[in-house]
XYZ file of C-alpha atoms in Angstrom:
220
model
C 0.000 0.000 0.000
C 2.850 2.405 0.886
C 4.559 1.878 -2.459
C 1.333 2.403 -4.385
C 0.594 5.516 -2.324
C 3.992 7.004 -3.107
C 3.401 6.421 -6.820
C 0.056 8.182 -6.563
C 1.594 11.098 -4.676
C 4.342 11.356 -7.290
C 1.749 11.499 -10.082
C 0.033 14.322 -8.206
C 3.322 16.263 -8.091
C 3.708 15.795 -11.829
C 0.147 16.936 -12.513
C 0.479 20.079 -10.381
C 3.767 21.060 -11.985
C 2.705 20.585 -15.598
C 2.691 24.348 -16.367
C 6.143 24.732 -14.784
C 7.510 21.728 -16.641
C 6.148 23.019 -19.936
C 7.806 26.407 -19.396
C 11.086 24.767 -18.307
C 11.048 22.599 -21.438
C 10.582 25.600 -23.732
C 13.234 27.605 -21.886
C 15.696 24.710 -22.010
C 15.044 24.286 -25.740
C 15.918 27.949 -26.302
C 19.085 27.538 -24.244
C 20.139 24.537 -26.321
C 19.531 26.442 -29.550
C 21.530 29.380 -28.233
C 24.336 27.066 -27.130
C 24.454 25.423 -30.546
C 24.168 28.424 -32.842
C 25.118 31.425 -30.711
C 27.438 30.153 -27.958
C 28.107 32.549 -25.089
C 31.466 33.071 -23.422
C 32.338 31.897 -19.937
C 31.813 28.585 -18.155
C 28.160 29.303 -17.317
C 25.834 32.280 -17.302
C 22.751 33.526 -15.482
C 20.478 31.342 -17.605
C 21.682 28.251 -15.721
C 21.070 29.934 -12.360
C 17.596 30.693 -13.662
C 17.103 26.969 -14.277
C 18.125 26.305 -10.669
C 15.619 28.883 -9.421
C 12.888 27.380 -11.597
C 13.487 24.001 -9.969
C 13.337 25.507 -6.485
C 10.212 27.495 -7.329
C 8.457 24.339 -8.531
C 9.015 22.585 -5.204
C 7.912 25.679 -3.302
C 4.683 25.882 -5.313
C 3.871 22.290 -4.332
C 4.002 23.199 -0.643
C 1.793 26.217 -1.249
C -0.738 23.937 -2.984
C -0.552 21.559 -0.017
C -1.359 24.401 2.341
C -4.225 25.816 0.290
C -5.876 22.415 -0.135
C -5.049 21.078 3.356
C -3.390 18.219 1.504
C -1.086 17.047 4.275
C -3.969 16.313 6.661
C -5.793 14.383 3.946
C -2.675 12.444 2.919
C -1.881 11.598 6.553
C -5.236 9.800 6.831
C -4.087 7.255 4.224
C -2.201 4.261 5.668
C 1.482 5.091 5.265
C 0.510 8.470 3.825
C 2.903 10.560 5.902
C 5.922 8.634 4.681
C 4.608 8.303 1.146
C 4.050 12.036 0.628
C 7.586 12.796 1.813
C 9.089 10.024 -0.306
C 7.287 11.229 -3.446
C 8.419 14.818 -3.002
C 12.022 13.829 -2.399
C 11.911 11.563 -5.439
C 10.701 14.537 -7.449
C 13.491 16.697 -5.971
C 16.082 14.057 -6.867
C 14.774 13.857 -10.417
C 14.968 17.640 -10.695
C 18.617 17.571 -9.643
C 19.521 14.820 -12.113
C 17.675 16.521 -14.965
C 19.423 19.801 -14.199
C 22.833 18.126 -14.287
C 21.988 16.482 -17.601
C 20.757 19.775 -19.067
C 23.845 21.716 -17.956
C 26.131 18.990 -19.269
C 24.419 19.090 -22.668
C 24.550 22.888 -22.819
C 28.243 22.877 -21.880
C 29.091 20.256 -24.509
C 27.258 22.208 -27.203
C 29.222 25.291 -26.209
C 32.463 23.271 -26.358
C 33.469 24.187 -22.839
C 36.480 22.625 -21.152
C 34.763 22.009 -17.822
C 31.424 20.479 -18.798
C 31.433 17.853 -16.039
C 32.448 20.427 -13.439
C 29.610 22.745 -14.437
C 27.031 19.962 -14.301
C 28.295 18.619 -10.983
C 28.668 22.011 -9.328
C 25.264 23.441 -10.194
C 23.508 20.106 -9.740
C 25.021 19.840 -6.255
C 23.964 23.429 -5.547
C 20.343 22.563 -6.326
C 20.433 19.337 -4.291
C 21.975 21.002 -1.223
C 19.508 23.888 -1.410
C 16.601 21.463 -1.598
C 18.091 19.415 1.244
C 17.949 22.456 3.521
C 14.679 24.012 2.373
C 12.477 20.899 2.233
C 12.536 20.256 6.017
C 11.831 23.980 6.542
C 8.685 23.695 4.445
C 7.596 20.506 6.186
C 8.119 22.128 9.594
C 6.535 25.539 8.969
C 4.466 25.098 5.811
C 4.543 26.791 2.434
C 3.709 30.332 3.586
C 5.688 30.650 6.830
C 8.625 28.653 5.528
C 8.863 30.716 2.342
C 10.724 33.680 3.852
C 13.342 31.535 5.582
C 13.875 29.321 2.550
C 14.110 32.254 0.109
C 16.678 34.043 2.291
C 18.714 30.856 2.594
C 18.431 30.082 -1.122
C 19.767 33.418 -2.317
C 22.488 33.414 0.332
C 23.615 29.939 -0.711
C 23.495 30.751 -4.417
C 25.593 33.844 -3.788
C 28.145 31.874 -1.780
C 28.285 29.045 -4.316
C 28.564 31.513 -7.205
C 31.476 33.248 -5.498
C 33.103 29.893 -4.745
C 32.740 28.797 -8.353
C 34.244 32.065 -9.604
C 37.159 31.718 -7.195
C 37.892 28.123 -8.168
C 37.603 28.844 -11.870
C 39.932 31.818 -11.490
C 42.714 29.389 -10.560
C 42.285 27.734 -13.948
C 41.853 30.941 -15.947
C 45.284 30.746 -17.589
C 44.734 27.142 -18.597
C 41.302 27.906 -19.986
C 42.681 30.840 -21.975
C 45.215 28.490 -23.593
C 42.514 25.983 -24.447
C 43.810 23.055 -22.368
C 44.204 22.087 -18.716
C 47.329 20.911 -16.934
C 47.072 17.405 -15.521
C 46.874 18.559 -11.892
C 44.185 21.125 -12.702
C 42.302 18.625 -14.839
C 42.494 16.046 -12.044
C 41.089 18.500 -9.509
C 38.087 19.400 -11.646
C 37.459 15.774 -12.566
C 37.426 14.776 -8.885
C 35.221 17.727 -7.957
C 32.767 16.832 -10.728
C 32.297 13.442 -9.030
C 32.483 14.445 -5.364
C 30.132 17.443 -5.464
C 27.061 15.524 -6.734
C 27.756 12.780 -4.183
C 27.789 15.388 -1.407
C 24.529 16.784 -2.751
C 22.938 13.325 -2.792
C 24.186 12.655 0.740
C 22.694 15.941 1.965
C 19.377 15.100 0.293
C 19.334 11.644 1.923
C 19.881 13.138 5.395
C 17.227 15.749 4.676
C 14.782 13.020 3.631
C 15.172 11.229 6.950
C 14.690 14.519 8.824
C 11.541 15.407 6.869
C 10.110 11.951 7.503
C 10.679 12.446 11.230
C 9.068 15.901 11.117
C 5.967 14.577 9.368
C 5.650 11.600 11.719
C 5.471 13.944 14.716
C 3.537 16.812 13.114
C 0.027 17.566 14.325
C -2.319 17.790 11.320
């Protein structure tokens, strides 16, 4: 019953986010066209950060829908519903992170960038870590009250991660200008491209357990 419930909850997430997914698909298509026929300079630009924000906004809108429709109380009445609703939302969050990494990787390859894997891993990890922190906030305080805290944290984290990325990339600026990377620099970015997504997945797993605990104890 729990497994079937989670599948049903996941389908609900998909149904509610159809307008967002349609817009994201069109926007991503335009990015791919731009990357193929009018490539921009630099490792990444604000368009990718916009993709990250779109993913975060989609999750936030789900919590607002939950609050408006008193969905959590209804879902909790289903056997295993508390766990299933959390599991479905985290599955959706995980899929968002993986899709973002795939999209950034494709954009970077089309733009013939030297650090495609780094870009995908870095921004994918940024989304996963942000979701890992904000999801328990929403489960604890709801879509409306949790919005302010999560928005402040999101923009703070994106600013920190953007500055970190700029600082790390600055160390490879000379190599990038020459069109190739030294072995030590290449090794660092290759390792980071693997480690960062793993850290993001680990953070999301810990967050999932915390959100489950919050929902088990929450009065609905």
